[in-house]
mmCIF file of C-alpha atoms and ligand atoms in Angstrom:
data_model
loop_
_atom_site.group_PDB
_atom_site.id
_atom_site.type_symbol
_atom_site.label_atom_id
_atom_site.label_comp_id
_atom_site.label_asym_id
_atom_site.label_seq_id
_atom_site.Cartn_x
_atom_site.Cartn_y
_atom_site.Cartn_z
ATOM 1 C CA UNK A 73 4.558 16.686 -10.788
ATOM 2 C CA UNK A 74 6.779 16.084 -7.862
ATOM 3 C CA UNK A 75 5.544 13.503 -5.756
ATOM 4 C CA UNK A 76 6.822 14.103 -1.996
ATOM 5 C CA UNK A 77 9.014 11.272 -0.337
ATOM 6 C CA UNK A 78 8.552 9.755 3.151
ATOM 7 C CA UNK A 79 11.444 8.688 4.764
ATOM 8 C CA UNK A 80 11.366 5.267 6.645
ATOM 9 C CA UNK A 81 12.791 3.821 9.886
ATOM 10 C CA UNK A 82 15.714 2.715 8.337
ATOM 11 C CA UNK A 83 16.532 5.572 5.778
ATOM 12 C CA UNK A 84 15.370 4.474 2.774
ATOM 13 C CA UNK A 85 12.706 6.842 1.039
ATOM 14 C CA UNK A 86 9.171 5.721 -0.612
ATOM 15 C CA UNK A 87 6.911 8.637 -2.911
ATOM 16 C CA UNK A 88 3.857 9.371 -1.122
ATOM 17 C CA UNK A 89 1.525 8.527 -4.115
ATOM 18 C CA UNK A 90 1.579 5.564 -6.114
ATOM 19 C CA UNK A 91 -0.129 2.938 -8.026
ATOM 20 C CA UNK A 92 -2.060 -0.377 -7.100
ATOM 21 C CA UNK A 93 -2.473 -3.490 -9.636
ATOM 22 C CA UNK A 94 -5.420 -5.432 -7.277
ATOM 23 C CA UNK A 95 -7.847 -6.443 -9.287
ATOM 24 C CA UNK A 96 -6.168 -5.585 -12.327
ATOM 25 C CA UNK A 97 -6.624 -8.902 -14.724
ATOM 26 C CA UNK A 98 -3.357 -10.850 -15.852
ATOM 27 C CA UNK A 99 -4.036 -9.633 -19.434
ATOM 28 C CA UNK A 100 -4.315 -6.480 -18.847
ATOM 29 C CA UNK A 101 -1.563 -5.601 -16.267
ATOM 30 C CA UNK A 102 1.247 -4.685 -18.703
ATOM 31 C CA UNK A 103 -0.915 -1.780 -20.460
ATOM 32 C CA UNK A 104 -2.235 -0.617 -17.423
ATOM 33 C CA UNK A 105 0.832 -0.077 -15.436
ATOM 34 C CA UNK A 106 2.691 1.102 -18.251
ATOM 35 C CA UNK A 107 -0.218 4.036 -18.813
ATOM 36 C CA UNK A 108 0.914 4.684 -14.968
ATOM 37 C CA UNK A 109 4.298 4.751 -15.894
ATOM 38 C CA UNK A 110 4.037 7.261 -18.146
ATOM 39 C CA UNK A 111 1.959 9.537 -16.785
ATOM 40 C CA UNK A 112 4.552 9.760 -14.187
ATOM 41 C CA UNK A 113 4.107 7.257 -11.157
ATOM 42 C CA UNK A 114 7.110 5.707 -10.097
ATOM 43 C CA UNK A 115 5.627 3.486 -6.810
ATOM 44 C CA UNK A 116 4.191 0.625 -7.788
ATOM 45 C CA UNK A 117 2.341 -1.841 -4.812
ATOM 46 C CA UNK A 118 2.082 -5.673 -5.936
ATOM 47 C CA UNK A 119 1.678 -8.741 -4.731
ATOM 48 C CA UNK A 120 2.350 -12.228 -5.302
ATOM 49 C CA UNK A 121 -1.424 -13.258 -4.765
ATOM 50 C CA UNK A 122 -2.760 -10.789 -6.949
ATOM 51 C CA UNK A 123 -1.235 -12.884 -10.079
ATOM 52 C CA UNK A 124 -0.379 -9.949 -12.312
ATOM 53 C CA UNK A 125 3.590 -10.011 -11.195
ATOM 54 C CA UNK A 126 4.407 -10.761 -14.810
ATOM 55 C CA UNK A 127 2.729 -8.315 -16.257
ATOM 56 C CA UNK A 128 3.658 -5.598 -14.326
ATOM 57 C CA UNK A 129 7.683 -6.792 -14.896
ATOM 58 C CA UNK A 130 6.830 -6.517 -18.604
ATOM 59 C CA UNK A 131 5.301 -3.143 -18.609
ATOM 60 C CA UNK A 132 8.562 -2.261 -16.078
ATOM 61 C CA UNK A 133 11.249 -3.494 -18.563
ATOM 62 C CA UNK A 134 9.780 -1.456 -21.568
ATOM 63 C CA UNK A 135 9.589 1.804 -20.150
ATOM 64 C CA UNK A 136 13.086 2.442 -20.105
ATOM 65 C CA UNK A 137 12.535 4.350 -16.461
ATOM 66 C CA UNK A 138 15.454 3.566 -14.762
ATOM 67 C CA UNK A 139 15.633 0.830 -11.867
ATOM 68 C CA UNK A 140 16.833 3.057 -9.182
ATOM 69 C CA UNK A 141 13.866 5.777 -9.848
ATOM 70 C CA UNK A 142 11.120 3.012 -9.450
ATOM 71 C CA UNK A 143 9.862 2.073 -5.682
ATOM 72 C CA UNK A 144 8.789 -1.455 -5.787
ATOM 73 C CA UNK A 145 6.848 -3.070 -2.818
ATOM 74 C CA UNK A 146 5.187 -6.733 -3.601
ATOM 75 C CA UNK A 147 4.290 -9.126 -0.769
ATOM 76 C CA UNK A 148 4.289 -12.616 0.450
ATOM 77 C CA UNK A 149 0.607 -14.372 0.726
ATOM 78 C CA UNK A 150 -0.117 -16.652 3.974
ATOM 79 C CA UNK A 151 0.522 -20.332 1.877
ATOM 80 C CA UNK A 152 3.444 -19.291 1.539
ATOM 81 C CA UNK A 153 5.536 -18.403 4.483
ATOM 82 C CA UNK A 154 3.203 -20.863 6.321
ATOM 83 C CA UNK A 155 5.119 -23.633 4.628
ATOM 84 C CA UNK A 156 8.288 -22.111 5.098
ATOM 85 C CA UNK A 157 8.729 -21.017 1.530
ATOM 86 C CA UNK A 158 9.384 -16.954 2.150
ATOM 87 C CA UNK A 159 12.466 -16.992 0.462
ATOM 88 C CA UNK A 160 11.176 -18.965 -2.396
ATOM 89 C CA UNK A 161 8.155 -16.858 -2.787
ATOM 90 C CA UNK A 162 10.668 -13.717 -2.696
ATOM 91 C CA UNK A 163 12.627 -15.391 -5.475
ATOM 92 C CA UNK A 164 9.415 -16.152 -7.787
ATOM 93 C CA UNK A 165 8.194 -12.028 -7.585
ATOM 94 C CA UNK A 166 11.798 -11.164 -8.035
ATOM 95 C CA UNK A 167 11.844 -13.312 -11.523
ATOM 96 C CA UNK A 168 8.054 -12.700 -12.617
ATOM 97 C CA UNK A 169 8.913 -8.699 -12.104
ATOM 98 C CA UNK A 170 12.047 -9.079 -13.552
ATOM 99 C CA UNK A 171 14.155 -7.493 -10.950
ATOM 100 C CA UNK A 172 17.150 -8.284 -8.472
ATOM 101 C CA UNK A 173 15.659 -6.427 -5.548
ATOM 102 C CA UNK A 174 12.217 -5.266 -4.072
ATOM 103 C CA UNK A 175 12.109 -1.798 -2.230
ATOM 104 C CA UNK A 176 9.721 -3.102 0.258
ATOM 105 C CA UNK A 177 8.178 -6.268 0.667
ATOM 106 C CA UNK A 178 4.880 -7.336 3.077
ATOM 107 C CA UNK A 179 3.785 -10.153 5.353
ATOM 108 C CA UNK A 180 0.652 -9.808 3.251
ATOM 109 C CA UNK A 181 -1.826 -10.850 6.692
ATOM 110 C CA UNK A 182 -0.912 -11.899 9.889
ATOM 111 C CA UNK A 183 -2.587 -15.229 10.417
ATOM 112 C CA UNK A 184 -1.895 -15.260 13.904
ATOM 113 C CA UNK A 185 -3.399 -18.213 14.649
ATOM 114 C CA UNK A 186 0.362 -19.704 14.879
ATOM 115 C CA UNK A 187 2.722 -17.227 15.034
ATOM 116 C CA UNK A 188 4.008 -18.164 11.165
ATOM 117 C CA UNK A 189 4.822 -14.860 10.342
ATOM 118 C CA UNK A 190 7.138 -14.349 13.378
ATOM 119 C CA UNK A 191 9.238 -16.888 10.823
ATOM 120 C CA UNK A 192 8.831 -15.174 8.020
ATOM 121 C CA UNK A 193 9.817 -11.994 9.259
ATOM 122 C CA UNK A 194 13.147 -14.050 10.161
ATOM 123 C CA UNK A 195 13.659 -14.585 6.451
ATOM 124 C CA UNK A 196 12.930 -11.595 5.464
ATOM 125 C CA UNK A 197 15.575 -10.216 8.237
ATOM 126 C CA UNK A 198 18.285 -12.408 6.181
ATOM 127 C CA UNK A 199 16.824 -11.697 2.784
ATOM 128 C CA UNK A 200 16.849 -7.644 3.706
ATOM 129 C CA UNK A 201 20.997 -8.130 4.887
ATOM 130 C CA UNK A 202 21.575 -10.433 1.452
ATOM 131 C CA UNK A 203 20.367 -7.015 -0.686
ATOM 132 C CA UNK A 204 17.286 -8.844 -2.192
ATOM 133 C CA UNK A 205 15.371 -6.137 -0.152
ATOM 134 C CA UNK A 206 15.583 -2.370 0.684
ATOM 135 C CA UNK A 207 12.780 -2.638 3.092
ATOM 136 C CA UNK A 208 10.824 -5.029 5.422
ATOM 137 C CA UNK A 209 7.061 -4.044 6.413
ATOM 138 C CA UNK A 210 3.750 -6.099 7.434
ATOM 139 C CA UNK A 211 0.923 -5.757 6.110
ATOM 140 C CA UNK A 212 -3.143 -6.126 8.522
ATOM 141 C CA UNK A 213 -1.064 -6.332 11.159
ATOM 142 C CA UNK A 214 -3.054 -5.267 14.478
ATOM 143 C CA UNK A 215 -1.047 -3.076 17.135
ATOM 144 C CA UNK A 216 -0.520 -6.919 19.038
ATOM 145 C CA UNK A 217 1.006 -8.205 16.107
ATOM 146 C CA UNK A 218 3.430 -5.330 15.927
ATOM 147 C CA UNK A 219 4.617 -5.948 19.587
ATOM 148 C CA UNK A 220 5.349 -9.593 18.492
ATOM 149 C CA UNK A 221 7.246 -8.784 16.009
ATOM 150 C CA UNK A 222 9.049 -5.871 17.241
ATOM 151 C CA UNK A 223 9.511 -8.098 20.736
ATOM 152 C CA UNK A 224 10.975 -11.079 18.620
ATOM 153 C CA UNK A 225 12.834 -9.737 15.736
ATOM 154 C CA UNK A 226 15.961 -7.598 15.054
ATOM 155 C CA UNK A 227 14.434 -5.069 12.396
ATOM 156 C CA UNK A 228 11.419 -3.185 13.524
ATOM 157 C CA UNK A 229 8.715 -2.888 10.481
ATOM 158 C CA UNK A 230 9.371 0.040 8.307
ATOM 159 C CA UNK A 231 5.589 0.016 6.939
ATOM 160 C CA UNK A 232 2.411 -1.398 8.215
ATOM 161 C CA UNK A 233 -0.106 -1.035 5.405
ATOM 162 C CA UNK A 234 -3.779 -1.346 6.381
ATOM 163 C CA UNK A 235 -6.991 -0.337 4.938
ATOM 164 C CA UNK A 236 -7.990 3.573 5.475
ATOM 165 C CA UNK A 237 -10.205 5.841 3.891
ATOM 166 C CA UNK A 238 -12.616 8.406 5.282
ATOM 167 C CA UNK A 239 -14.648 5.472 6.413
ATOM 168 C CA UNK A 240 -12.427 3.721 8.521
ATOM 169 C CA UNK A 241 -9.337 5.640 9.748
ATOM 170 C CA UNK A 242 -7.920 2.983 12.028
ATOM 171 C CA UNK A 243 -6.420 5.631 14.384
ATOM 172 C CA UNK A 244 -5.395 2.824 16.688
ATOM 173 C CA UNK A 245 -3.653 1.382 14.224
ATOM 174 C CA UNK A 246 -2.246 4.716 13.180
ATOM 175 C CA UNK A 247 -1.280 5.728 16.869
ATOM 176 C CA UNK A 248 0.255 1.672 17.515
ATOM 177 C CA UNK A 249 2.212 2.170 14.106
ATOM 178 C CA UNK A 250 3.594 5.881 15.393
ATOM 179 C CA UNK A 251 4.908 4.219 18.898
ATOM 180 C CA UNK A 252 7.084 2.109 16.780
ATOM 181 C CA UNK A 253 7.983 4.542 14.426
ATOM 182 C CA UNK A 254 6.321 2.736 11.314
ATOM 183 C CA UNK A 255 4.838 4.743 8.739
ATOM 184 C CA UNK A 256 1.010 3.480 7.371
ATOM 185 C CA UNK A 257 0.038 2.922 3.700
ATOM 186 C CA UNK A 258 -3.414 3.321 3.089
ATOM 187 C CA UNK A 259 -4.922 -0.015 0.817
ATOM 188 C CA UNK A 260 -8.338 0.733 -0.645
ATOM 189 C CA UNK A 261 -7.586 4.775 0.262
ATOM 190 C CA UNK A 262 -10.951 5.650 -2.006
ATOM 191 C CA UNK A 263 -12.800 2.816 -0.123
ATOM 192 C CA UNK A 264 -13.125 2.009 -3.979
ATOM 193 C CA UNK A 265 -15.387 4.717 -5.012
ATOM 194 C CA UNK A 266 -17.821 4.506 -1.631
ATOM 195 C CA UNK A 267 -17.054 7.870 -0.575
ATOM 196 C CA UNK A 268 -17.352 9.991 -3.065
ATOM 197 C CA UNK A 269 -21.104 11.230 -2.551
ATOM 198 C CA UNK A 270 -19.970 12.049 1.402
ATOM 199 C CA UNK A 271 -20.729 15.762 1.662
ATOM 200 C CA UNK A 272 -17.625 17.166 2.415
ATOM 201 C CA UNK A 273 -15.864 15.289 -0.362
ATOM 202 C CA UNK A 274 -18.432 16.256 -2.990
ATOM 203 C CA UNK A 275 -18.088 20.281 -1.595
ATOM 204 C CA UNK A 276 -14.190 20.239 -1.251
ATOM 205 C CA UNK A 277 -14.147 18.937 -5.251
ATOM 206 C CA UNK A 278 -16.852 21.909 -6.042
ATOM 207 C CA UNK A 279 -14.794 24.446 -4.135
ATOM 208 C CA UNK A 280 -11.508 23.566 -5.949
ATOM 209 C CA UNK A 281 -12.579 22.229 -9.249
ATOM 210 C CA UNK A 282 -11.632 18.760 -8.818
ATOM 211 C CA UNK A 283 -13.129 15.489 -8.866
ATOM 212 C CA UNK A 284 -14.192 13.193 -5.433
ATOM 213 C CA UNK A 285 -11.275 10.745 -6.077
ATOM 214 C CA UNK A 286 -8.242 13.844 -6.132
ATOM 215 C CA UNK A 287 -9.863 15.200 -2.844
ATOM 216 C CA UNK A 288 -10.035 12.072 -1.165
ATOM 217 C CA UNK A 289 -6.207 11.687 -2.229
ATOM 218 C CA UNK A 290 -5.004 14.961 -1.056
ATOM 219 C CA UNK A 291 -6.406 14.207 2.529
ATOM 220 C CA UNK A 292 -4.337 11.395 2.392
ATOM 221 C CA UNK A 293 -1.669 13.066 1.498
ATOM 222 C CA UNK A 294 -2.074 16.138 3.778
ATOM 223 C CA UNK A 295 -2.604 13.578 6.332
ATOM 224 C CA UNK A 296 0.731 11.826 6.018
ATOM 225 C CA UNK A 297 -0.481 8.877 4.685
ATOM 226 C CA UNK A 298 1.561 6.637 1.875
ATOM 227 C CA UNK A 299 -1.481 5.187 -0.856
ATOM 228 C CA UNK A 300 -1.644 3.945 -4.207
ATOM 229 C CA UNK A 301 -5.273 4.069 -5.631
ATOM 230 C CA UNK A 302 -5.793 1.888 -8.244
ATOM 231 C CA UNK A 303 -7.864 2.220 -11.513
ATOM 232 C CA UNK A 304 -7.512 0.504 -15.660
ATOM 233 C CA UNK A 305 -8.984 3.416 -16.734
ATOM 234 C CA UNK A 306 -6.355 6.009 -18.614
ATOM 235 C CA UNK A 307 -7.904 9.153 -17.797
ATOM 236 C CA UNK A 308 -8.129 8.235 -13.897
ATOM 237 C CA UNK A 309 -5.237 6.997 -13.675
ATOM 238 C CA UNK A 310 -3.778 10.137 -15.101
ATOM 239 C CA UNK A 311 -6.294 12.608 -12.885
ATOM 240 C CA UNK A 312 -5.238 10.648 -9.828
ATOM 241 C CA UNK A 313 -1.793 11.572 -10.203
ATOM 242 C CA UNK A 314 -2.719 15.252 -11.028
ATOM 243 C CA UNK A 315 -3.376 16.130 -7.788
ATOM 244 C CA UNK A 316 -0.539 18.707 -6.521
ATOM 245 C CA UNK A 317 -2.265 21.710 -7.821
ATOM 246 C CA UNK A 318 -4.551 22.558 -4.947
ATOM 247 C CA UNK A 319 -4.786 22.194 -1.215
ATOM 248 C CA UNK A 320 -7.643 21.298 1.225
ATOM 249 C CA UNK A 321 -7.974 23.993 4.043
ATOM 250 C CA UNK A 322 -7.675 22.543 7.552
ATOM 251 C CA UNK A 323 -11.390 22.824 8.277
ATOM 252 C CA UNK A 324 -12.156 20.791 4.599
ATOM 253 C CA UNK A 325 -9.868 17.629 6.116
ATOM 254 C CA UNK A 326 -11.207 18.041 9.356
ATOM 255 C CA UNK A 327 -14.847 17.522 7.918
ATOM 256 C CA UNK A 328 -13.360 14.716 6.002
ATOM 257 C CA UNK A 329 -12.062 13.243 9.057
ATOM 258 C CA UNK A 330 -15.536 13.015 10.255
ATOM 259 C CA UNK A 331 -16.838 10.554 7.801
ATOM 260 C CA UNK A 332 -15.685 7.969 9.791
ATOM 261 C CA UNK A 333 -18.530 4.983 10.195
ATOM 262 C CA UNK A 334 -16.731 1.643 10.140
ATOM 263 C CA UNK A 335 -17.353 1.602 6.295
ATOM 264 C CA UNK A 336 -15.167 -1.792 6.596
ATOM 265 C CA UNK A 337 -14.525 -2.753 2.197
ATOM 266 C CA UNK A 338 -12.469 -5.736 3.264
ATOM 267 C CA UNK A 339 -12.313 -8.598 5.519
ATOM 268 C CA UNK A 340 -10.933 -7.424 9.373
ATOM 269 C CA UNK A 341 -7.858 -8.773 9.999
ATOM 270 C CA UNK A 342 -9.007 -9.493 13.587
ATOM 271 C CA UNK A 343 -10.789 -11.881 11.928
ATOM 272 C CA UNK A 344 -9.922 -13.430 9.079
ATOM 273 C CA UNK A 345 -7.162 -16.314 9.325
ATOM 274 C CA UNK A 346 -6.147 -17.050 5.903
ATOM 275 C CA UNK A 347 -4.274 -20.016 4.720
HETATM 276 P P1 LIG B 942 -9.195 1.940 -4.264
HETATM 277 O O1 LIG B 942 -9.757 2.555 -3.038
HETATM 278 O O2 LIG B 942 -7.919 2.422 -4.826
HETATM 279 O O3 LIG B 942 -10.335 2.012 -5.342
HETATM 280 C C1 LIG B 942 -10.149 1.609 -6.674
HETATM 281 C C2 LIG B 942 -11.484 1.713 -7.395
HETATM 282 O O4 LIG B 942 -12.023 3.044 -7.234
HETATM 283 C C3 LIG B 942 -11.354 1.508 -8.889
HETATM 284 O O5 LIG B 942 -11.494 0.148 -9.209
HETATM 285 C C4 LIG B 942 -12.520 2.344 -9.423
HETATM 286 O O6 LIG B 942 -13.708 1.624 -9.325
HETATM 287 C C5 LIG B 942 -12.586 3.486 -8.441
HETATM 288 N N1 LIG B 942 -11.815 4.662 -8.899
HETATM 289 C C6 LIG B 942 -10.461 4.822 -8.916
HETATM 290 N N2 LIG B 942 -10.142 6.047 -9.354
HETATM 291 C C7 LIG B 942 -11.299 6.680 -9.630
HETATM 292 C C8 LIG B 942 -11.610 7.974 -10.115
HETATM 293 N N3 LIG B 942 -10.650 8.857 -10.399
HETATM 294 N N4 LIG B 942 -12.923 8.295 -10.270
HETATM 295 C C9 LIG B 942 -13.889 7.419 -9.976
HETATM 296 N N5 LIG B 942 -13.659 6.171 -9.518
HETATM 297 C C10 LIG B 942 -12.367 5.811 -9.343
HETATM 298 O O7 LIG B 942 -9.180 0.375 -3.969
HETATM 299 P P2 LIG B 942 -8.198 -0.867 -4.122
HETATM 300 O O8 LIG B 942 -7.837 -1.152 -5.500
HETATM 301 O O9 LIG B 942 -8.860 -1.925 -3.338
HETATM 302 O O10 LIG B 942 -6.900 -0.424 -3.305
HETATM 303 C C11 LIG B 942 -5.780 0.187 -3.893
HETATM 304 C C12 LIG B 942 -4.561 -0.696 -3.759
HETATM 305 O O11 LIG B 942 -4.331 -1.033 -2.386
HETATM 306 C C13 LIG B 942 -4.698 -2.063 -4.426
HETATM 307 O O12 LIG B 942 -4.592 -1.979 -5.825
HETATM 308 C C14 LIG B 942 -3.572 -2.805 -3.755
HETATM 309 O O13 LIG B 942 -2.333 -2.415 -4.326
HETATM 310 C C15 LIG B 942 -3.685 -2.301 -2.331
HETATM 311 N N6 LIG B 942 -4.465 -3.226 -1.465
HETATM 312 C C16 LIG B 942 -3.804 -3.940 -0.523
HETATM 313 C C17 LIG B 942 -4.487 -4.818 0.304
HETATM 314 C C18 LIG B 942 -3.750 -5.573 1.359
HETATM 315 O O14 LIG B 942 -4.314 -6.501 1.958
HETATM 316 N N7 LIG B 942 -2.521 -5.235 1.654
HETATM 317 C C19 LIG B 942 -5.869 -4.992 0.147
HETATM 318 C C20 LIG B 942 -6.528 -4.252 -0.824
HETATM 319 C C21 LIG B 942 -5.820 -3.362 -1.626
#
């Protein structure tokens, strides 16, 4: 399958479907993202605080597929830029996956309470010109945190990935990202499996043979969205993927659309203030 590309704000391009390692245990990382690799993603969204770094640089190094083919995004967690430590943090995912640049890393949450990430988004700036970085983004970030950072740095965000799925489209978010010309990745784009008795999804995977999970993904995709659903289990991780063989009508995604309820999976970023 050929995965479509999105290109970002500053040129670089990022396949529209890929594959998340949350949740995915320490032990188990290297199997499961090599499965991925094989069955063809080439996207892969870490980060630091999901522990698995190593793992995924192990299944990385044996598949042979080529460093420039790969898109890797991981992230820096809250402890760490709070101290100051960005660049060190970059430097630890860059060893644990075993590469000498990211293609995207995230200010993993805001934290707003003081403005921290307005630093690390400085050393991220200097990281990004050094070539340790393709590609700077945010991550939670509410439409006020994107006019601090767009006010005080030099880059403007290429990505701003949130959590979307039929039951809770953020379209402020959306719209805020749009204004700045910042493309959204959808985290938890299934709303990790909580959709998938929802009318329309269940009569859209009748209709075209499929199952709940590749309809929810095509409305993603349809919609313009970047997302990388994860699973450990081979044959979903495969069917996920397989999902460029049929297309939702415009009334099936506008039915879709509807679902929205506030169907919230994680914590709201207005908030929670992590440390
Ligand atoms: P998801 O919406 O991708 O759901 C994953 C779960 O859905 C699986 O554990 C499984 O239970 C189920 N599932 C997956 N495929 C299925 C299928 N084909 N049939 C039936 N059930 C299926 O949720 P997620 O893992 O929370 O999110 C995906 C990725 O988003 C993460 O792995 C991570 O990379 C990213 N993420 C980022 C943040 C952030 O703060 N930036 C937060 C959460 C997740």
């Amino acid at each position: 399958a050929t995965v479509p590309t999105i290109t970002l704000n500053d040129g670089a391009t990022i396949p529209q479907l890929g594959f998340g390692v949350w949740q995915v245990p320490a032990e188990d990382a290297e199997k499961v993202v090599a499965e991925a690799l094989k069955v063809g993603y080439r996207h892969l969204d870490n980060a630091a605080v999901y522990g698995n770094e190593e793992g995924v640089g192990r299944a990385i190094a044996a598949s042979g597929v080529p460093r420039e083919e790969l898109f890797i995004t991981t992230k820096v967690w809250v402890n760490d830029f709070k101290a100051g430590n960005t660049k060190q943090a970059l430097r630890t995912s860059l060893e644990k996956l075993g590469v000498d640049y990211v293609d995207l890393y995230l200010i993993h949450w805001p934290s707003p309470a003081d403005e921290a990430y307005l630093d690390a988004w400085k050393a991220m700036e200097e990281m990004q010109a050094e070539g340790l970085i393709r590609s700077i983004g945010v991550s939670n970030f509410l439409p006020e945190h994107l006019d601090r950072v767009v006010e005080a740095g030099t880059v403007v965000p290429a990505i701003n990935q949130v959590e979307i799925h039929p039951a809770l489209q953020q379209r402020e978010i959306q719209e805020a990202n749009e204004r700045h010309g910042i493309k959204t990745q959808a985290w938890s784009p299934l709303a990790q499996g909580a959709v998938f008795e929802d009318e329309p999804v269940k009569a859209a995977a009748e209709a075209h043979g499929v199952s709940p999970a590749q309809v929810v993904i095509r409305w993603h995709l349809q919609r313009g969205r970047i997302l990388f659903p994860k699973s450990v289990t081979p044959e979903r991780i495969a069917s996920n993927f397989d999902v460029f063989g049929f297309e939702l009508s415009e009334e099936e995604l506008s039915a879709i659309d509807g679902l929205e309820r506030d169907g919230r999976t994680g914590p709201n970023p207005g908030e929670f203030n992590p440390s």
